[in-house]
Coordinates of C-alpha atoms in Angstrom, one line a residue:
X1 CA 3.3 -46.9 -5.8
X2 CA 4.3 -45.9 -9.2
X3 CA 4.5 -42.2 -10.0
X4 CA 1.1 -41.8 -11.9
X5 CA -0.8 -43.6 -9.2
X6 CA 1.5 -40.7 -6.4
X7 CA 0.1 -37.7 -9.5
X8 CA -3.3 -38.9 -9.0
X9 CA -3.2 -38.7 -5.3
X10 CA -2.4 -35.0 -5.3
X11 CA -4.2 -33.9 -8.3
X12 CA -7.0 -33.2 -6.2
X13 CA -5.5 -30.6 -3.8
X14 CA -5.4 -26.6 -4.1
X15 CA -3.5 -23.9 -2.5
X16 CA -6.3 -23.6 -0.2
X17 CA -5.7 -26.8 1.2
X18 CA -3.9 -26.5 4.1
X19 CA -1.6 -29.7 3.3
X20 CA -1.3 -28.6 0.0
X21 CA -0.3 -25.3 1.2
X22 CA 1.9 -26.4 3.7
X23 CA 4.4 -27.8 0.8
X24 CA 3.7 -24.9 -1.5
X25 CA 4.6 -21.9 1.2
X26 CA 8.0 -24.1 1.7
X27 CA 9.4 -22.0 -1.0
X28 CA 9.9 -18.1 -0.4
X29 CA 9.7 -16.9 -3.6
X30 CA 6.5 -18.1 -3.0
X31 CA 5.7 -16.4 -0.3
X32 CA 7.2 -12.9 -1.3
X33 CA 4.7 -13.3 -4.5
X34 CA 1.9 -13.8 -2.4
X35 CA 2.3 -11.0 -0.1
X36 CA 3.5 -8.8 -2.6
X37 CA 0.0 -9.1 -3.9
X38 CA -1.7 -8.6 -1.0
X39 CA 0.4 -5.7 0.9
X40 CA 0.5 -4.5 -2.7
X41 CA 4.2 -3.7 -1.9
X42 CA 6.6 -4.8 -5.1
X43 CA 9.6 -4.0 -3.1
X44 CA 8.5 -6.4 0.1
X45 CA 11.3 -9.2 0.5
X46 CA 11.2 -12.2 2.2
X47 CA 14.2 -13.5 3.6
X48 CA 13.4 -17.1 5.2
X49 CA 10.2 -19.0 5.3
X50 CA 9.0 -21.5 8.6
X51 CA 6.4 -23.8 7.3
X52 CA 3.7 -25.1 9.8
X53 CA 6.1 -28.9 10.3
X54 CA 8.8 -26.7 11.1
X55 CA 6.7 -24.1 13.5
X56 CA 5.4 -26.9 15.3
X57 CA 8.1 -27.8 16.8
X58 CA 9.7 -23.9 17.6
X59 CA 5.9 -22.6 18.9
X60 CA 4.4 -25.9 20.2
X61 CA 1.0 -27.8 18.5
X62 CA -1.3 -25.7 20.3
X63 CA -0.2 -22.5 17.6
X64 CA -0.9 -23.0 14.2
X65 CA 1.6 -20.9 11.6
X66 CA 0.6 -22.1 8.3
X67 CA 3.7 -20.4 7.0
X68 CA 6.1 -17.4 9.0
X69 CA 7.9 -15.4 6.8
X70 CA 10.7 -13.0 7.6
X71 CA 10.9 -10.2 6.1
X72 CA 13.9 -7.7 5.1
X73 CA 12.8 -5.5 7.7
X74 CA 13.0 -8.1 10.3
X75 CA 9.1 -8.0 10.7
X76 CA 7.2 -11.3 11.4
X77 CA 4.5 -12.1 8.5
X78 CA 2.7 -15.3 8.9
X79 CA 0.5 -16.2 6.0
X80 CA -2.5 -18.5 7.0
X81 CA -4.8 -20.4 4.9
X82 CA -8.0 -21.4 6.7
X83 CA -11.0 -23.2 4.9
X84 CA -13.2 -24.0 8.5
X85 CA -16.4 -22.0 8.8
X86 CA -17.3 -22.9 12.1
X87 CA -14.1 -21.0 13.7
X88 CA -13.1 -17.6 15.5
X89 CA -11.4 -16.3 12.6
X90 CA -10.6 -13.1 14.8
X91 CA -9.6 -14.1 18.2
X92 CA -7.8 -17.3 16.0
X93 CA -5.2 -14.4 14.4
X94 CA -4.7 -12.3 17.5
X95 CA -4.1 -15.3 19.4
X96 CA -1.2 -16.4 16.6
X97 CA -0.4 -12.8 16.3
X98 CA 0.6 -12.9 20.0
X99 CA 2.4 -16.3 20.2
X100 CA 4.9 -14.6 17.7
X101 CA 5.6 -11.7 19.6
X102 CA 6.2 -13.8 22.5
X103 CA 8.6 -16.2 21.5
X104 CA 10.0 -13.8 19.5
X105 CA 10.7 -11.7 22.2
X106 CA 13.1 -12.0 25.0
X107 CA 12.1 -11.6 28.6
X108 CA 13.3 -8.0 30.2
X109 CA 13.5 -6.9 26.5
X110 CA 12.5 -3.2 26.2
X111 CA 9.1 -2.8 23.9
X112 CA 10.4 -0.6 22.0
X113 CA 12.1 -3.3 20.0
X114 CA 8.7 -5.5 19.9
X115 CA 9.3 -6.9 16.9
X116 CA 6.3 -5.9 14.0
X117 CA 3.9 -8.6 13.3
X118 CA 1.9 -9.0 9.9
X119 CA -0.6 -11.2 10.1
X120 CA -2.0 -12.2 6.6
X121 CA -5.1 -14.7 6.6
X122 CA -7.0 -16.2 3.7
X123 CA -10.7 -17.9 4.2
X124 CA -12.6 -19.1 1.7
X125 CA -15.1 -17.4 3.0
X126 CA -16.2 -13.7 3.4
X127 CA -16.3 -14.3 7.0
X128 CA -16.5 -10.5 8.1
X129 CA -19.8 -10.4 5.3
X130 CA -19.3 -6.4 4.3
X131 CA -18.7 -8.2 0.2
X132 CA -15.0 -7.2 0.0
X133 CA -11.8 -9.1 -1.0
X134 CA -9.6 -7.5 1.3
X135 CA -10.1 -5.9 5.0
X136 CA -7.5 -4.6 6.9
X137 CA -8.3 -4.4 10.6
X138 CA -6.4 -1.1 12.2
X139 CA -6.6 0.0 15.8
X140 CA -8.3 3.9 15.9
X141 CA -8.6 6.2 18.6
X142 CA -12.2 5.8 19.1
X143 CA -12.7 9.1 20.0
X144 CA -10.9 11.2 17.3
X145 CA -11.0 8.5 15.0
X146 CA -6.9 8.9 14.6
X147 CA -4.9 5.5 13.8
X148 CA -2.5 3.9 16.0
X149 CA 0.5 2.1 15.3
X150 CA 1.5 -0.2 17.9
X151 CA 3.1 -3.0 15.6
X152 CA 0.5 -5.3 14.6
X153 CA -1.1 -5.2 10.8
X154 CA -3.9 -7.8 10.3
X155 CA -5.0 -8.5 6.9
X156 CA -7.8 -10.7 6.0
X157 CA -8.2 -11.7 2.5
X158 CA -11.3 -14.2 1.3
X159 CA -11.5 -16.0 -2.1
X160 CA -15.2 -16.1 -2.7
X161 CA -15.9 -11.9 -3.6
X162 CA -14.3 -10.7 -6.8
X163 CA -13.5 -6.8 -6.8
X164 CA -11.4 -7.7 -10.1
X165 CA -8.1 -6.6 -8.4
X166 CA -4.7 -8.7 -9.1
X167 CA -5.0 -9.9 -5.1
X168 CA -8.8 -11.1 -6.3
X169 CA -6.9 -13.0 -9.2
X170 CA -4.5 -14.5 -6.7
X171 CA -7.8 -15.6 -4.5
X172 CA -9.4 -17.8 -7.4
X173 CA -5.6 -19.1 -8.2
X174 CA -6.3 -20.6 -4.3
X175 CA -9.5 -21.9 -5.5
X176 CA -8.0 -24.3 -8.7
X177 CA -6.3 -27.1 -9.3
X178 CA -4.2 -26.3 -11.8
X179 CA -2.9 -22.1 -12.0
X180 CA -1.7 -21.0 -15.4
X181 CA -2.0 -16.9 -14.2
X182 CA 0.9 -15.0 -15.9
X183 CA 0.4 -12.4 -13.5
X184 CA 2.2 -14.9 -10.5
X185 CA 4.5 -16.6 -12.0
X186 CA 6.1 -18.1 -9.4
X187 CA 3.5 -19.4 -7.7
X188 CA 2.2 -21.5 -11.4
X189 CA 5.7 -22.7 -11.4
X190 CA 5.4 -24.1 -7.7
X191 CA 2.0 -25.7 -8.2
X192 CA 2.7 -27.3 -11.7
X193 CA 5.8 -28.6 -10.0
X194 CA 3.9 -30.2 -7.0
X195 CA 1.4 -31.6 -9.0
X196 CA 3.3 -33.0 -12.4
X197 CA 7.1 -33.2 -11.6
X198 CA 8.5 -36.2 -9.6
X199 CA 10.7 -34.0 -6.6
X200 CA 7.0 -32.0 -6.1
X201 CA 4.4 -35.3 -6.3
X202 CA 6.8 -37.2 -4.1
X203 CA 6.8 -34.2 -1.6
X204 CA 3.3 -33.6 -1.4
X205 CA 3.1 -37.7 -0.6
X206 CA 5.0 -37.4 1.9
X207 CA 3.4 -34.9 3.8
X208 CA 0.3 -36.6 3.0
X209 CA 1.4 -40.1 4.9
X210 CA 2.6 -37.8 8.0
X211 CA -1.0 -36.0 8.2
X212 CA -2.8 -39.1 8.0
X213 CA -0.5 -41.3 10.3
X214 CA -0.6 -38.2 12.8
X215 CA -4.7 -37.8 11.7
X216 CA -5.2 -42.2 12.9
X217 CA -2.9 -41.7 16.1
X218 CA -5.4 -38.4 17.1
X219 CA -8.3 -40.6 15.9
X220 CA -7.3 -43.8 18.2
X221 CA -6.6 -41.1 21.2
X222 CA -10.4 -39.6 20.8
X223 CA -11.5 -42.6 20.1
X224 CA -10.4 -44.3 23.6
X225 CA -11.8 -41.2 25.7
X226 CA -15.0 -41.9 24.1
X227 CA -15.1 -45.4 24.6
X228 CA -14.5 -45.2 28.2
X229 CA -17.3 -42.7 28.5
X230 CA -19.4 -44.7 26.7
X231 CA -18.3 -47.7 28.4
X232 CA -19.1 -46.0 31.7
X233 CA -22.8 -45.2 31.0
X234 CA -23.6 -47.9 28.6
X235 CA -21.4 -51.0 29.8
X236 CA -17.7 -51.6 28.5
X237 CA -18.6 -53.5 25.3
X238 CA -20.9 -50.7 24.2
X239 CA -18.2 -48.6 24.4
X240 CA -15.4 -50.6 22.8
X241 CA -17.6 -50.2 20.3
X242 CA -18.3 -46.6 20.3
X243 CA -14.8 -45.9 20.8
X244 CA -13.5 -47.6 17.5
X245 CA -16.5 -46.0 16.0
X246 CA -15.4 -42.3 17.0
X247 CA -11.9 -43.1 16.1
X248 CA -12.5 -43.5 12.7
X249 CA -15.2 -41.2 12.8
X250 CA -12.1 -38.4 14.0
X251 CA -9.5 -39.7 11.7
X252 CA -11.6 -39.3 8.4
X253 CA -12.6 -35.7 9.9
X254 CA -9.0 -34.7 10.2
X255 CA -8.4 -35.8 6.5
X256 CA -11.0 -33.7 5.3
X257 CA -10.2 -30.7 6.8
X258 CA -6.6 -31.2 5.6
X259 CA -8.2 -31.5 1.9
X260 CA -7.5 -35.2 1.4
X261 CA -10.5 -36.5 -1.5
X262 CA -12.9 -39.0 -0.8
X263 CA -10.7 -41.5 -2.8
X264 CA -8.1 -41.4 -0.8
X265 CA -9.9 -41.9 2.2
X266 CA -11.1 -45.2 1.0
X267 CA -8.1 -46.1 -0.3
X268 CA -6.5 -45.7 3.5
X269 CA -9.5 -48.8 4.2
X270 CA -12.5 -46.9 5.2
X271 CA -15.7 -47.3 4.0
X272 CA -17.5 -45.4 2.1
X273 CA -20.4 -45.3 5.0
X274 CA -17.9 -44.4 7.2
X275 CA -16.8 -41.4 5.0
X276 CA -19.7 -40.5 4.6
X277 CA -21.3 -40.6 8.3
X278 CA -17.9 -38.0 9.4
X279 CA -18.3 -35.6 6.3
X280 CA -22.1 -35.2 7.5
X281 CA -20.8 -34.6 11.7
X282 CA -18.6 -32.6 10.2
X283 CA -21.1 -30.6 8.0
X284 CA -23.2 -30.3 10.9
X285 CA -20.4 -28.9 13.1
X286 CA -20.0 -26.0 10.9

């Protein structure tokens, strides 16, 4: 594949794009630009950054870190991009919130040295529907109404309501395909390098062929378990049939939600009926 065929595979993507992300957070001065922004703390530093390929293997494929940073304080902040509608956003950050304490935490440790846990998660949508860019969830004596600090700071950001703040200017950066914003510097230098240098569009490939080899091996495994239902209660040929059928149908779903375009979906061999039957189960999912 020659290296304008490789720029027109990627052109496509955003930051909001959770593979697009993934190789974009892989840089922490990246990171600390984001969450500068957003904790509206110029002094924040971020000393290393775990990308989701990496987490996976430290936390296990059931949590999803999109990208852990550590910061100079030693807290925990994992930034999280998520485009799905259909999900618990809530329960979905506590849950991550959680795994990080855990397995940042040794057993018999005293809780005193809990380590601090930021939680910093961008939708595209203003899930929580009040018409703000920002929320930050605190825990509140209920009764008194006094705030209590027991470690965790959740902050959920959407890119869809614009309060004309600098972290609303980051959201629509998310939102494009190209970012020219002098205001974050570093994270225009990161995109234009992904997307028009030959290190970044050979990186963002090659993340690319491991999501969609790891998108067709999920696809096949569904795909199986719903043939041999369908086999049972229709007849084995049936649900050969059904099986291949939901394979694909998972594969090209997986794609999507990763933010691969509908050209490179057919370019992978799939039809365009087939792309478009999984874009509508997925639609109707949401």
């Amino acid at each position: 594949m020659t290296f304008e065929e490789k720029k027109e595979r990627v052109e496509g993507f955003r930051p909001i794009d959770d593979v697009f992300f993934e190789v974009l957070a892989d840089d922490r001065e990246v990171c600390q630009e984001i969450l500068r922004t957003i904790l509206e703390d110029k002094a924040l530093i971020v000393e290393e950054v775990i990308v989701q390929r990496s987490v996976k293997n430290i936390y296990g494929r059931s949590v999803r870190l999109d990208a852990l940073c550590v910061l100079g304080d030693g807290a925990k902040c994992n930034i999280e991009v998520q485009r799905a509608h259909s999900d618990d956003h809530l329960k979905r950050a506590r849950y991550n919130a959680a795994s990080i304490v855990t397995k940042n935490t040794e057993p018999g440790e005293r809780f005193e040295n809990v380590p601090r846990v930021i939680i910093v998660y961008i939708s595209e949508r203003d899930f929580l529907g009040y018409g703000w860019t920002i929320y930050h969830i605190d825990k509140v004596i209920r009764e008194n109404g006094e705030p209590i600090d027991d470690g965790l700071q959740e902050v959920f950001v959407n890119t869809c309501i614009d309060d004309g703040t600098d972290i609303a200017g980051l959201m629509r950066c998310f939102m494009q395909q190209e970012v020219h914003d002098p205001r974050f510097p570093k994270l225009s230098s990161r995109v234009h390098y992904l997307k028009e240098q030959e290190g970044g569009v050979s990186a963002m490939c090659e993340i690319m062929e491991k999501y969609m080899e790891e998108a067709k091996a999920a696809g096949i495994k569904e795909g199986k378990e719903a043939g041999i239902k369908e086999g049972k209660a229709a007849g084995m040929r049936e649900g050969k049939v059904a099986g291949i059928k939901e394979e694909k149908r998972q594969a090209i779903c997986r794609m999507i939600k990763k933010g691969f375009d509908k050209q490179t979906v057919l370019d992978l061999g799939y039809t365009e009926l087939e792309y478009e039957e999984a874009r509508a189960c997925g639609a109707a999912s949401v």
